[in-house]
Amino acid sequence: MENKELVIVLDFGGQYNQLIARRVRECNVYCEILPYTVDIGRIKALSPKGIIFTGGPNSVYDESSPHYTEEIFKLGIPILGICYGCQLMAYSLGGVVTPAADNSSSEYGKTQTSYNNSDVLFGGLPENGISWMSHRDYISRVPDGFTVTAKTSVCPVAAMSCPEKKLYGVQFHPEVNHTDNGKAMLKSFLYNVCECKGEWKMESFIDATVAQLREQIGDKGVVLGLSGGVDSSVAAALLSKAVGSQLTCVFVDQGLMRKDEGDFVEETFTRLFDMNFVRINCQDEFLAKLRGVADPESKRKIIGTEFYKIFWDKIRDNYGTGYFAQGTIYPDRIESGKGDAAKIKTHHNQVAIPEDISFEGVIEPLKDLFKDEVREVGEKLGLPHELVWRQPFPGPGLGVRVIGEVTAEKVRILQEADAILRDEMDKCGYAEQMSQFFAVLPGVKTVGVMGDARTYDELVAIRAVTTDDFMTADWAKIPYDILGRVSNRIINEVSHVNRVVYDITSKPPGTVEWE
């Protein structure tokens, strides 16, 4: 993708590499993440306005740890080292990095920090504040030409700089919200050191991408597999804006979506956009394949295999020419800097095309965007709020929220219960306070009394979590009165349910989904 301004995030295995990139883009500067194994020739060819070294779990004085050629410091490109990246800069340029043998100089979490606000990174900011630390080694001596610009009670070099060479390092993590004014520090590096202008905006992305798509596709057709998820939906909207009726969206409705969701997807795209919308209703085929299957991994494999069989059969019969489009987003294709070999993660948004289908090329209009940017594009293209902000939904759908064998009756029960949960959360306004919530049918029957008669019917479980990144999650503290209304409605309105329970397990030890 062509950009006047580019900042490279060089990944040394840090857990916050994507967060750093997102913070840079929030400052309206485009950036890309590259692994530390990338050849310096590629960096030169990209001609970035700046480079950011990420953190990482290693010690720089260990020769097996990630390092980079010292030539990078001679390119004249501004560099900001964060945590391990700061130590790597110091170590590579002749400074001394020392292990905290007695842990006296180790720091983790929120740390009171003193800044020299005459330094460009901290200009205009308070002299003292909280920074987020995570290090056991520390810089005991900065390289020649550097000055110390921040410190803590136990860390002698919390930040350092060499303005003459445009080299800066911070021992803490300015990209996390726990660091006071961290985003302002990053913005100062981008605007005052790298001299970026901040031209990366969603409006310009949409206009440039639409023009590029029109030129690439010409008068040919393009086919997209539409799942109804955020990524494929936004990709469809963007392609429709570019080429209109030349776009065909194939929507495989396997009958395992939430209540009325298939109808919602079809109504949305046929009403709002100029395209050829093809819906394939095939719940019976999926349920037949799942009959008698209880193992979750087996269910996932069957659902995935059957989905692509039906999808590619349709493409093969009707649309196997022109271009094939995918809803791939940037995190799907980032090369990780961890380990000895950088590999691209296999992802459900990156589909292998059968050898007997010959498209002219693959189009991925969202391949440079993070999820939050994809949502922003979707809103600007006029997609409904409930679709753009749709919660994560497993690829196999309700097939893995029905524990055990999947049947039409179990899917009906779960769809009805889940719809009631969502309705109540929306009505009370509590939905916005949670990251994800849904109903589960555990396949457990319990004794109950309904209408003075003994029942032995299904139990429904409610799962709701709050999280920043889904790597860890806490169970949502939904008020009892809301849970009470949900429970009463499910038991009264959904036949064959006589008990509702609430899952209060955090992640870890549990996972968000049950299967």
Short mmCIF file of C-alpha atoms in Angstrom, two decimals:
data_model
loop_
_atom_site.label_atom_id
_atom_site.label_comp_id
_atom_site.label_asym_id
_atom_site.label_seq_id
_atom_site.Cartn_x
_atom_site.Cartn_y
_atom_site.Cartn_z
CA MET A 1 0.00 0.00 0.00
CA GLU A 2 1.33 3.39 -0.96
CA ASN A 3 1.66 5.92 1.85
CA LYS A 4 3.55 9.17 2.05
CA GLU A 5 4.31 8.49 5.71
CA LEU A 6 5.28 5.12 7.15
CA VAL A 7 6.57 4.13 10.58
CA ILE A 8 7.91 0.63 11.10
CA VAL A 9 7.37 -1.28 14.34
CA LEU A 10 10.24 -3.76 14.51
CA ASP A 11 9.03 -6.70 16.59
CA PHE A 12 11.44 -8.37 19.00
CA GLY A 13 8.80 -10.65 20.49
CA GLY A 14 6.96 -8.11 22.62
CA GLN A 15 3.42 -8.81 23.77
CA TYR A 16 2.38 -5.24 22.95
CA ASN A 17 3.60 -5.08 19.33
CA GLN A 18 0.11 -4.70 17.87
CA LEU A 19 -0.85 -2.20 20.56
CA ILE A 20 2.14 -0.01 19.65
CA ALA A 21 1.07 -0.03 16.01
CA ARG A 22 -2.50 0.84 16.93
CA ARG A 23 -1.34 3.76 19.08
CA VAL A 24 0.73 5.08 16.19
CA ARG A 25 -2.26 4.87 13.86
CA GLU A 26 -4.41 6.63 16.45
CA CYS A 27 -2.03 9.53 15.89
CA ASN A 28 -3.02 9.37 12.19
CA VAL A 29 0.31 7.92 11.12
CA TYR A 30 0.36 4.69 9.11
CA CYS A 31 2.65 1.95 10.38
CA GLU A 32 3.46 -1.68 9.76
CA ILE A 33 4.88 -4.41 12.01
CA LEU A 34 7.90 -6.30 10.73
CA PRO A 35 9.82 -9.14 12.47
CA TYR A 36 13.35 -8.50 13.68
CA THR A 37 14.48 -11.03 11.05
CA VAL A 38 13.59 -8.65 8.20
CA ASP A 39 16.51 -7.69 5.97
CA ILE A 40 17.72 -4.14 6.38
CA GLY A 41 17.50 -3.76 2.60
CA ARG A 42 13.71 -3.96 2.88
CA ILE A 43 13.67 -1.28 5.56
CA LYS A 44 15.77 0.99 3.34
CA ALA A 45 13.43 0.35 0.41
CA LEU A 46 10.38 1.27 2.50
CA SER A 47 12.05 4.54 3.51
CA PRO A 48 10.13 4.95 6.79
CA LYS A 49 9.80 8.23 8.63
CA GLY A 50 10.64 6.43 11.87
CA ILE A 51 11.26 3.05 13.47
CA ILE A 52 10.06 1.73 16.85
CA PHE A 53 11.76 -1.23 18.53
CA THR A 54 9.29 -3.28 20.60
CA GLY A 55 9.80 -4.93 23.95
CA GLY A 56 10.58 -8.60 24.34
CA PRO A 57 11.11 -11.27 27.01
CA ASN A 58 14.84 -11.82 26.46
CA SER A 59 18.08 -10.37 27.83
CA VAL A 60 20.15 -8.44 25.28
CA TYR A 61 23.49 -9.71 26.62
CA ASP A 62 22.41 -13.28 25.81
CA GLU A 63 23.79 -13.90 22.30
CA SER A 64 20.83 -16.16 21.47
CA SER A 65 18.43 -13.25 22.01
CA PRO A 66 16.98 -11.23 19.13
CA HIS A 67 19.44 -8.62 17.82
CA TYR A 68 19.63 -6.45 14.72
CA THR A 69 22.42 -5.10 12.59
CA GLU A 70 23.96 -1.92 13.98
CA GLU A 71 23.71 -0.47 10.48
CA ILE A 72 20.14 0.51 11.32
CA PHE A 73 21.44 3.21 13.67
CA LYS A 74 23.43 4.77 10.80
CA LEU A 75 20.50 5.27 8.42
CA GLY A 76 19.58 8.65 9.87
CA ILE A 77 16.04 7.41 10.53
CA PRO A 78 14.62 8.32 13.98
CA ILE A 79 14.37 5.31 16.28
CA LEU A 80 12.43 4.86 19.51
CA GLY A 81 13.33 1.81 21.61
CA ILE A 82 10.72 0.55 24.08
CA CYS A 83 11.68 -1.71 27.03
CA TYR A 84 13.82 -4.49 25.45
CA GLY A 85 14.13 -2.20 22.43
CA CYS A 86 15.63 0.50 24.65
CA GLN A 87 18.09 -1.97 26.17
CA LEU A 88 19.00 -3.28 22.70
CA MET A 89 19.76 0.25 21.55
CA ALA A 90 21.96 0.85 24.58
CA TYR A 91 23.75 -2.50 24.29
CA SER A 92 24.34 -2.19 20.52
CA LEU A 93 25.83 1.29 20.84
CA GLY A 94 28.26 0.56 23.67
CA GLY A 95 26.17 1.04 26.78
CA VAL A 96 25.94 -1.47 29.61
CA VAL A 97 22.87 -3.56 30.40
CA THR A 98 22.99 -5.27 33.79
CA PRO A 99 20.90 -8.12 35.22
CA ALA A 100 19.11 -7.33 38.46
CA ALA A 101 20.55 -10.27 40.35
CA ASP A 102 18.79 -9.48 43.63
CA ASN A 103 15.67 -8.08 41.95
CA SER A 104 16.36 -4.71 43.54
CA SER A 105 16.29 -3.05 40.13
CA SER A 106 13.45 -5.11 38.67
CA GLU A 107 10.18 -3.29 38.17
CA TYR A 108 6.75 -4.55 37.20
CA GLY A 109 3.53 -2.59 36.87
CA LYS A 110 2.74 1.00 37.79
CA THR A 111 5.89 2.88 38.80
CA GLN A 112 6.43 6.46 39.92
CA THR A 113 8.75 8.04 37.36
CA SER A 114 10.59 11.36 37.09
CA TYR A 115 10.96 12.93 33.63
CA ASN A 116 13.22 15.64 32.22
CA ASN A 117 10.59 17.64 30.39
CA SER A 118 13.20 19.59 28.46
CA ASP A 119 13.56 16.41 26.39
CA VAL A 120 11.42 16.35 23.25
CA LEU A 121 9.51 13.20 24.31
CA PHE A 122 8.39 14.74 27.60
CA GLY A 123 8.10 18.39 26.63
CA GLY A 124 5.07 20.08 28.15
CA LEU A 125 4.31 17.09 30.38
CA PRO A 126 4.48 16.91 34.20
CA GLU A 127 7.90 16.17 35.72
CA ASN A 128 6.49 13.19 37.61
CA GLY A 129 3.98 10.53 36.72
CA ILE A 130 3.14 6.85 36.58
CA SER A 131 4.75 4.63 33.94
CA TRP A 132 4.13 0.93 33.26
CA MET A 133 7.32 -1.05 33.81
CA SER A 134 8.12 -4.69 33.04
CA HIS A 135 11.84 -5.46 33.24
CA ARG A 136 14.37 -7.45 35.23
CA ASP A 137 17.49 -6.09 33.45
CA TYR A 138 18.36 -2.41 33.47
CA ILE A 139 20.68 0.01 31.70
CA SER A 140 23.49 0.82 34.13
CA ARG A 141 25.42 3.04 31.67
CA VAL A 142 24.11 4.81 28.59
CA PRO A 143 26.13 4.87 25.36
CA ASP A 144 28.38 7.81 24.53
CA GLY A 145 26.38 10.76 23.27
CA PHE A 146 23.23 9.80 25.20
CA THR A 147 21.79 11.54 28.24
CA VAL A 148 19.44 10.13 30.86
CA THR A 149 16.00 11.74 30.53
CA ALA A 150 13.91 9.78 33.07
CA LYS A 151 14.50 7.66 36.16
CA THR A 152 12.72 5.89 38.99
CA SER A 153 13.76 5.15 42.57
CA VAL A 154 15.47 1.91 41.50
CA CYS A 155 15.97 2.32 37.73
CA PRO A 156 18.78 4.77 36.89
CA VAL A 157 17.80 4.93 33.20
CA ALA A 158 14.04 4.97 32.66
CA ALA A 159 14.62 6.90 29.44
CA MET A 160 17.58 8.13 27.38
CA SER A 161 18.09 10.20 24.26
CA CYS A 162 20.62 11.27 21.66
CA PRO A 163 18.84 14.08 19.78
CA GLU A 164 21.80 14.60 17.45
CA LYS A 165 21.26 11.09 15.98
CA LYS A 166 17.47 11.11 16.59
CA LEU A 167 17.75 8.05 18.85
CA TYR A 168 15.44 7.70 21.86
CA GLY A 169 14.74 4.94 24.35
CA VAL A 170 12.23 4.40 27.16
CA GLN A 171 12.43 1.53 29.63
CA PHE A 172 8.67 1.67 30.25
CA HIS A 173 5.68 1.06 27.96
CA PRO A 174 4.14 4.33 26.72
CA GLU A 175 1.64 2.39 24.56
CA VAL A 176 -0.39 1.03 27.50
CA ASN A 177 -3.11 3.06 29.18
CA HIS A 178 -1.45 2.63 32.59
CA THR A 179 1.35 5.04 31.59
CA ASP A 180 0.39 8.66 32.25
CA ASN A 181 0.59 10.70 29.03
CA GLY A 182 2.05 7.71 27.16
CA LYS A 183 0.20 8.51 23.95
CA ALA A 184 1.43 12.11 24.12
CA MET A 185 5.02 10.79 24.33
CA LEU A 186 4.50 8.63 21.25
CA LYS A 187 2.86 11.51 19.42
CA SER A 188 5.80 13.76 20.24
CA PHE A 189 8.19 11.19 18.76
CA LEU A 190 6.07 10.89 15.62
CA TYR A 191 5.45 14.61 15.05
CA ASN A 192 8.44 16.36 16.62
CA VAL A 193 11.20 13.83 15.91
CA CYS A 194 9.98 11.94 12.81
CA GLU A 195 8.24 15.09 11.48
CA CYS A 196 5.12 13.20 10.46
CA LYS A 197 2.10 15.20 9.31
CA GLY A 198 -0.63 12.74 10.36
CA GLU A 199 -2.32 12.04 7.02
CA TRP A 200 -3.56 8.51 7.81
CA LYS A 201 -7.34 8.91 8.13
CA MET A 202 -10.21 6.54 7.37
CA GLU A 203 -11.85 8.90 4.88
CA SER A 204 -8.69 9.01 2.78
CA PHE A 205 -8.28 5.23 3.16
CA ILE A 206 -11.79 4.61 1.81
CA ASP A 207 -11.37 6.97 -1.14
CA ALA A 208 -7.93 5.59 -2.06
CA THR A 209 -9.03 1.95 -1.67
CA VAL A 210 -12.18 2.40 -3.75
CA ALA A 211 -10.17 4.00 -6.55
CA GLN A 212 -7.59 1.21 -6.37
CA LEU A 213 -10.27 -1.50 -6.46
CA ARG A 214 -11.99 0.04 -9.47
CA GLU A 215 -8.71 0.17 -11.37
CA GLN A 216 -7.74 -3.40 -10.44
CA ILE A 217 -11.13 -5.06 -11.06
CA GLY A 218 -12.07 -3.13 -14.17
CA ASP A 219 -15.16 -4.66 -15.75
CA LYS A 220 -14.61 -8.14 -14.28
CA GLY A 221 -16.59 -9.82 -11.52
CA VAL A 222 -15.51 -10.37 -7.93
CA VAL A 223 -16.88 -12.94 -5.49
CA LEU A 224 -16.72 -12.75 -1.69
CA GLY A 225 -17.60 -15.33 0.92
CA LEU A 226 -19.82 -13.39 3.33
CA SER A 227 -20.08 -14.83 6.83
CA GLY A 228 -22.01 -11.95 8.37
CA GLY A 229 -19.05 -11.17 10.65
CA VAL A 230 -17.48 -7.73 10.93
CA ASP A 231 -14.53 -8.27 8.59
CA SER A 232 -16.33 -9.88 5.65
CA SER A 233 -19.25 -7.45 6.00
CA VAL A 234 -17.03 -4.37 5.83
CA ALA A 235 -15.09 -5.87 2.92
CA ALA A 236 -18.39 -6.42 1.11
CA ALA A 237 -19.50 -2.84 1.74
CA LEU A 238 -16.19 -1.46 0.47
CA LEU A 239 -16.27 -3.63 -2.68
CA SER A 240 -19.89 -2.68 -3.32
CA LYS A 241 -18.97 1.01 -3.16
CA ALA A 242 -16.19 0.35 -5.68
CA VAL A 243 -17.81 -1.94 -8.27
CA GLY A 244 -21.49 -2.30 -7.34
CA SER A 245 -23.28 -5.14 -9.12
CA GLN A 246 -19.99 -6.65 -10.31
CA LEU A 247 -19.74 -8.01 -6.74
CA THR A 248 -21.32 -11.34 -5.79
CA CYS A 249 -21.54 -12.19 -2.09
CA VAL A 250 -22.10 -15.86 -1.29
CA PHE A 251 -23.64 -16.33 2.15
CA VAL A 252 -23.66 -19.91 3.44
CA ASP A 253 -26.31 -20.06 6.17
CA GLN A 254 -25.56 -23.32 7.97
CA GLY A 255 -28.43 -22.82 10.42
CA LEU A 256 -26.06 -22.36 13.37
CA MET A 257 -26.24 -18.58 13.62
CA ARG A 258 -28.09 -16.61 16.26
CA LYS A 259 -31.84 -16.14 16.00
CA ASP A 260 -32.90 -14.36 12.78
CA GLU A 261 -29.27 -13.47 12.04
CA GLY A 262 -29.30 -14.93 8.55
CA ASP A 263 -32.35 -12.83 7.65
CA PHE A 264 -30.69 -9.75 9.15
CA VAL A 265 -27.54 -10.23 7.04
CA GLU A 266 -29.55 -10.72 3.84
CA GLU A 267 -31.85 -7.76 4.50
CA THR A 268 -28.91 -5.48 5.34
CA PHE A 269 -26.89 -6.17 2.22
CA THR A 270 -29.75 -6.35 -0.27
CA ARG A 271 -31.22 -3.09 1.07
CA LEU A 272 -28.09 -1.00 1.54
CA PHE A 273 -25.79 -2.10 -1.25
CA ASP A 274 -25.73 -2.71 -4.98
CA MET A 275 -24.52 -6.31 -5.30
CA ASN A 276 -25.55 -9.82 -6.26
CA PHE A 277 -26.44 -11.52 -2.96
CA VAL A 278 -26.60 -15.32 -2.97
CA ARG A 279 -27.88 -17.09 0.15
CA ILE A 280 -27.50 -20.84 0.55
CA ASN A 281 -29.77 -22.30 3.27
CA CYS A 282 -28.30 -25.63 4.31
CA GLN A 283 -29.09 -26.36 7.98
CA ASP A 284 -30.34 -29.85 7.16
CA GLU A 285 -27.06 -30.80 5.48
CA PHE A 286 -25.01 -29.59 8.45
CA LEU A 287 -27.20 -31.28 11.05
CA ALA A 288 -27.03 -34.54 9.11
CA LYS A 289 -23.23 -34.40 9.15
CA LEU A 290 -23.25 -33.62 12.90
CA ARG A 291 -25.66 -36.39 13.89
CA GLY A 292 -24.22 -38.43 16.76
CA VAL A 293 -21.05 -36.29 17.05
CA ALA A 294 -20.26 -34.93 20.53
CA ASP A 295 -16.49 -34.21 20.46
CA PRO A 296 -15.94 -30.43 20.07
CA GLU A 297 -12.93 -30.70 17.77
CA SER A 298 -14.74 -33.19 15.56
CA LYS A 299 -17.69 -30.80 15.34
CA ARG A 300 -15.44 -27.92 14.38
CA LYS A 301 -13.77 -29.96 11.66
CA ILE A 302 -17.08 -31.22 10.24
CA ILE A 303 -18.62 -27.73 10.19
CA GLY A 304 -15.54 -26.19 8.56
CA THR A 305 -15.22 -28.94 5.96
CA GLU A 306 -18.90 -28.89 5.03
CA PHE A 307 -18.94 -25.09 4.87
CA TYR A 308 -16.15 -24.92 2.32
CA LYS A 309 -17.53 -27.86 0.33
CA ILE A 310 -20.86 -26.10 -0.12
CA PHE A 311 -19.20 -22.74 -0.73
CA TRP A 312 -16.74 -23.95 -3.36
CA ASP A 313 -19.35 -26.08 -5.11
CA LYS A 314 -21.43 -22.93 -5.58
CA ILE A 315 -18.43 -20.96 -6.81
CA ARG A 316 -17.39 -23.76 -9.14
CA ASP A 317 -20.83 -23.93 -10.72
CA ASN A 318 -21.47 -20.21 -11.10
CA TYR A 319 -18.70 -17.76 -10.21
CA GLY A 320 -15.26 -19.26 -10.82
CA THR A 321 -13.93 -16.34 -12.87
CA GLY A 322 -12.78 -12.81 -12.19
CA TYR A 323 -11.44 -12.07 -8.71
CA PHE A 324 -11.84 -13.67 -5.30
CA ALA A 325 -12.11 -11.35 -2.28
CA GLN A 326 -11.40 -12.09 1.38
CA GLY A 327 -11.99 -10.24 4.63
CA THR A 328 -8.36 -10.62 5.75
CA ILE A 329 -7.30 -7.93 8.24
CA TYR A 330 -3.83 -6.90 9.37
CA PRO A 331 -3.52 -9.11 12.50
CA ASP A 332 -4.34 -12.15 10.31
CA ARG A 333 -1.13 -11.74 8.36
CA ILE A 334 1.39 -10.19 10.77
CA GLU A 335 4.69 -12.00 10.91
CA SER A 336 5.66 -12.56 14.53
CA GLY A 337 9.15 -11.76 15.74
CA LYS A 338 9.02 -14.59 18.27
CA GLY A 339 11.08 -17.71 17.80
CA ASP A 340 13.83 -18.55 15.37
CA ALA A 341 11.64 -18.48 12.28
CA ALA A 342 9.03 -15.89 11.50
CA LYS A 343 5.83 -17.50 10.26
CA ILE A 344 2.49 -16.09 9.23
CA LYS A 345 -0.35 -17.54 11.28
CA THR A 346 -2.92 -19.57 9.40
CA HIS A 347 -6.25 -17.79 9.85
CA HIS A 348 -9.85 -18.43 8.90
CA ASN A 349 -9.91 -15.20 6.87
CA GLN A 350 -7.18 -16.53 4.58
CA VAL A 351 -8.79 -19.25 2.48
CA ALA A 352 -7.05 -21.78 0.26
CA ILE A 353 -8.60 -21.78 -3.22
CA PRO A 354 -9.11 -25.23 -4.82
CA GLU A 355 -6.70 -25.93 -7.67
CA ASP A 356 -9.50 -26.42 -10.21
CA ILE A 357 -10.83 -22.88 -9.69
CA SER A 358 -8.83 -20.24 -11.56
CA PHE A 359 -9.42 -16.71 -10.32
CA GLU A 360 -7.38 -13.89 -11.81
CA GLY A 361 -6.25 -12.83 -8.37
CA VAL A 362 -7.13 -12.44 -4.69
CA ILE A 363 -8.32 -9.10 -3.34
CA GLU A 364 -8.00 -8.22 0.36
CA PRO A 365 -9.24 -4.63 0.76
CA LEU A 366 -8.85 -4.62 4.58
CA LYS A 367 -5.44 -6.29 4.78
CA ASP A 368 -3.76 -3.19 6.25
CA LEU A 369 -6.31 -2.48 8.99
CA PHE A 370 -6.70 -3.47 12.63
CA LYS A 371 -10.13 -4.52 13.92
CA ASP A 372 -10.98 -1.13 15.42
CA GLU A 373 -10.09 0.53 12.11
CA VAL A 374 -12.26 -1.98 10.24
CA ARG A 375 -15.20 -1.01 12.48
CA GLU A 376 -14.56 2.66 11.76
CA VAL A 377 -14.62 2.00 8.01
CA GLY A 378 -17.85 0.04 8.42
CA GLU A 379 -19.54 2.91 10.23
CA LYS A 380 -18.44 5.42 7.59
CA LEU A 381 -19.81 3.13 4.86
CA GLY A 382 -23.24 3.08 6.56
CA LEU A 383 -23.34 -0.45 7.97
CA PRO A 384 -25.75 -0.90 10.92
CA HIS A 385 -24.23 -0.33 14.35
CA GLU A 386 -25.26 -3.81 15.55
CA LEU A 387 -23.34 -5.41 12.69
CA VAL A 388 -20.24 -3.22 12.91
CA TRP A 389 -19.96 -3.77 16.65
CA ARG A 390 -20.93 -7.41 16.55
CA GLN A 391 -19.29 -9.40 19.34
CA PRO A 392 -16.83 -12.18 18.54
CA PHE A 393 -18.67 -15.25 17.29
CA PRO A 394 -17.08 -18.69 16.83
CA GLY A 395 -16.60 -19.87 13.25
CA PRO A 396 -18.66 -23.05 13.90
CA GLY A 397 -21.43 -20.84 15.32
CA LEU A 398 -23.81 -22.36 17.84
CA GLY A 399 -22.37 -25.75 16.99
CA VAL A 400 -19.85 -25.23 19.81
CA ARG A 401 -22.29 -23.53 22.17
CA VAL A 402 -24.50 -26.60 22.10
CA ILE A 403 -22.39 -28.94 24.20
CA GLY A 404 -22.51 -32.50 22.89
CA GLU A 405 -24.54 -33.59 19.90
CA VAL A 406 -26.13 -30.79 17.86
CA THR A 407 -29.80 -31.20 16.91
CA ALA A 408 -32.38 -28.86 15.41
CA GLU A 409 -34.29 -28.75 18.70
CA LYS A 410 -31.19 -27.86 20.71
CA VAL A 411 -30.29 -25.11 18.26
CA ARG A 412 -33.84 -23.71 18.55
CA ILE A 413 -33.68 -23.67 22.35
CA LEU A 414 -30.30 -21.95 22.35
CA GLN A 415 -31.31 -19.38 19.75
CA GLU A 416 -34.40 -18.44 21.74
CA ALA A 417 -32.54 -18.20 25.06
CA ASP A 418 -29.70 -16.20 23.52
CA ALA A 419 -32.17 -13.79 21.90
CA ILE A 420 -33.83 -13.11 25.26
CA LEU A 421 -30.44 -12.49 26.91
CA ARG A 422 -29.51 -9.99 24.20
CA ASP A 423 -32.87 -8.27 24.31
CA GLU A 424 -32.69 -7.72 28.07
CA MET A 425 -29.07 -6.48 27.93
CA ASP A 426 -29.95 -4.00 25.18
CA LYS A 427 -33.06 -2.74 26.97
CA CYS A 428 -31.24 -2.04 30.24
CA GLY A 429 -28.18 -0.56 28.49
CA TYR A 430 -25.82 -3.01 30.16
CA ALA A 431 -24.63 -4.55 26.87
CA GLU A 432 -22.11 -1.75 26.33
CA GLN A 433 -20.37 -2.61 29.62
CA MET A 434 -19.43 -6.12 28.50
CA SER A 435 -16.99 -7.41 25.91
CA GLN A 436 -18.96 -10.56 25.11
CA PHE A 437 -22.06 -12.32 26.40
CA PHE A 438 -24.05 -15.30 25.19
CA ALA A 439 -26.05 -18.36 26.20
CA VAL A 440 -24.78 -21.95 26.27
CA LEU A 441 -26.75 -25.19 26.21
CA PRO A 442 -24.62 -27.57 28.32
CA GLY A 443 -26.68 -30.67 27.55
CA VAL A 444 -27.59 -31.13 31.19
CA LYS A 445 -31.16 -31.86 32.32
CA THR A 446 -32.37 -30.98 35.80
CA VAL A 447 -35.48 -31.56 37.89
CA GLY A 448 -37.92 -28.68 38.21
CA VAL A 449 -41.49 -27.84 39.19
CA MET A 450 -43.59 -25.91 36.67
CA GLY A 451 -47.35 -25.56 36.98
CA ASP A 452 -47.44 -27.91 39.99
CA ALA A 453 -45.91 -30.64 37.82
CA ARG A 454 -42.48 -32.22 37.94
CA THR A 455 -40.25 -31.42 34.97
CA TYR A 456 -36.97 -32.83 33.79
CA ASP A 457 -35.69 -30.39 31.19
CA GLU A 458 -32.74 -28.44 29.82
CA LEU A 459 -30.42 -26.14 31.74
CA VAL A 460 -29.22 -22.92 30.07
CA ALA A 461 -25.95 -21.27 31.14
CA ILE A 462 -25.17 -17.58 30.66
CA ARG A 463 -21.60 -16.49 29.94
CA ALA A 464 -20.51 -12.82 30.06
CA VAL A 465 -17.01 -11.35 30.28
CA THR A 466 -15.14 -8.07 30.36
CA THR A 467 -11.68 -7.80 28.81
CA ASP A 468 -9.29 -5.46 27.01
CA ASP A 469 -7.65 -8.00 24.72
CA PHE A 470 -9.35 -11.41 25.22
CA MET A 471 -5.99 -12.86 26.33
CA THR A 472 -7.37 -12.64 29.85
CA ALA A 473 -10.96 -11.95 30.88
CA ASP A 474 -13.02 -11.48 34.02
CA TRP A 475 -16.61 -12.58 34.45
CA ALA A 476 -18.98 -9.65 34.21
CA LYS A 477 -20.62 -8.49 37.44
CA ILE A 478 -24.13 -8.25 36.01
CA PRO A 479 -26.60 -6.89 38.61
CA TYR A 480 -28.83 -9.56 40.16
CA ASP A 481 -32.06 -7.90 39.07
CA ILE A 482 -30.99 -8.07 35.41
CA LEU A 483 -29.97 -11.72 35.76
CA GLY A 484 -33.31 -12.38 37.45
CA ARG A 485 -35.28 -10.92 34.54
CA VAL A 486 -33.24 -12.90 32.02
CA SER A 487 -33.76 -16.13 33.95
CA ASN A 488 -37.52 -15.59 34.37
CA ARG A 489 -38.01 -14.83 30.69
CA ILE A 490 -35.98 -17.79 29.45
CA ILE A 491 -37.82 -20.25 31.70
CA ASN A 492 -41.24 -18.78 30.88
CA GLU A 493 -40.75 -18.22 27.15
CA VAL A 494 -38.45 -21.02 25.96
CA SER A 495 -40.05 -24.45 25.98
CA HIS A 496 -38.09 -27.31 27.56
CA VAL A 497 -35.92 -25.08 29.80
CA ASN A 498 -36.46 -25.18 33.56
CA ARG A 499 -33.20 -23.81 35.00
CA VAL A 500 -30.73 -20.95 34.27
CA VAL A 501 -27.24 -20.63 35.77
CA TYR A 502 -24.53 -17.95 35.50
CA ASP A 503 -20.88 -18.80 34.74
CA ILE A 504 -18.54 -16.92 37.14
CA THR A 505 -15.24 -18.31 35.83
CA SER A 506 -12.46 -15.93 34.75
CA LYS A 507 -9.94 -16.57 31.97
CA PRO A 508 -7.69 -18.21 33.01
CA PRO A 509 -8.45 -20.83 34.25
CA GLY A 510 -11.49 -21.01 31.97
CA THR A 511 -11.83 -19.86 28.37
CA VAL A 512 -14.46 -17.47 27.06
CA GLU A 513 -16.19 -20.17 25.02
CA TRP A 514 -17.14 -23.49 26.60
CA GLU A 515 -15.87 -25.57 23.68
#
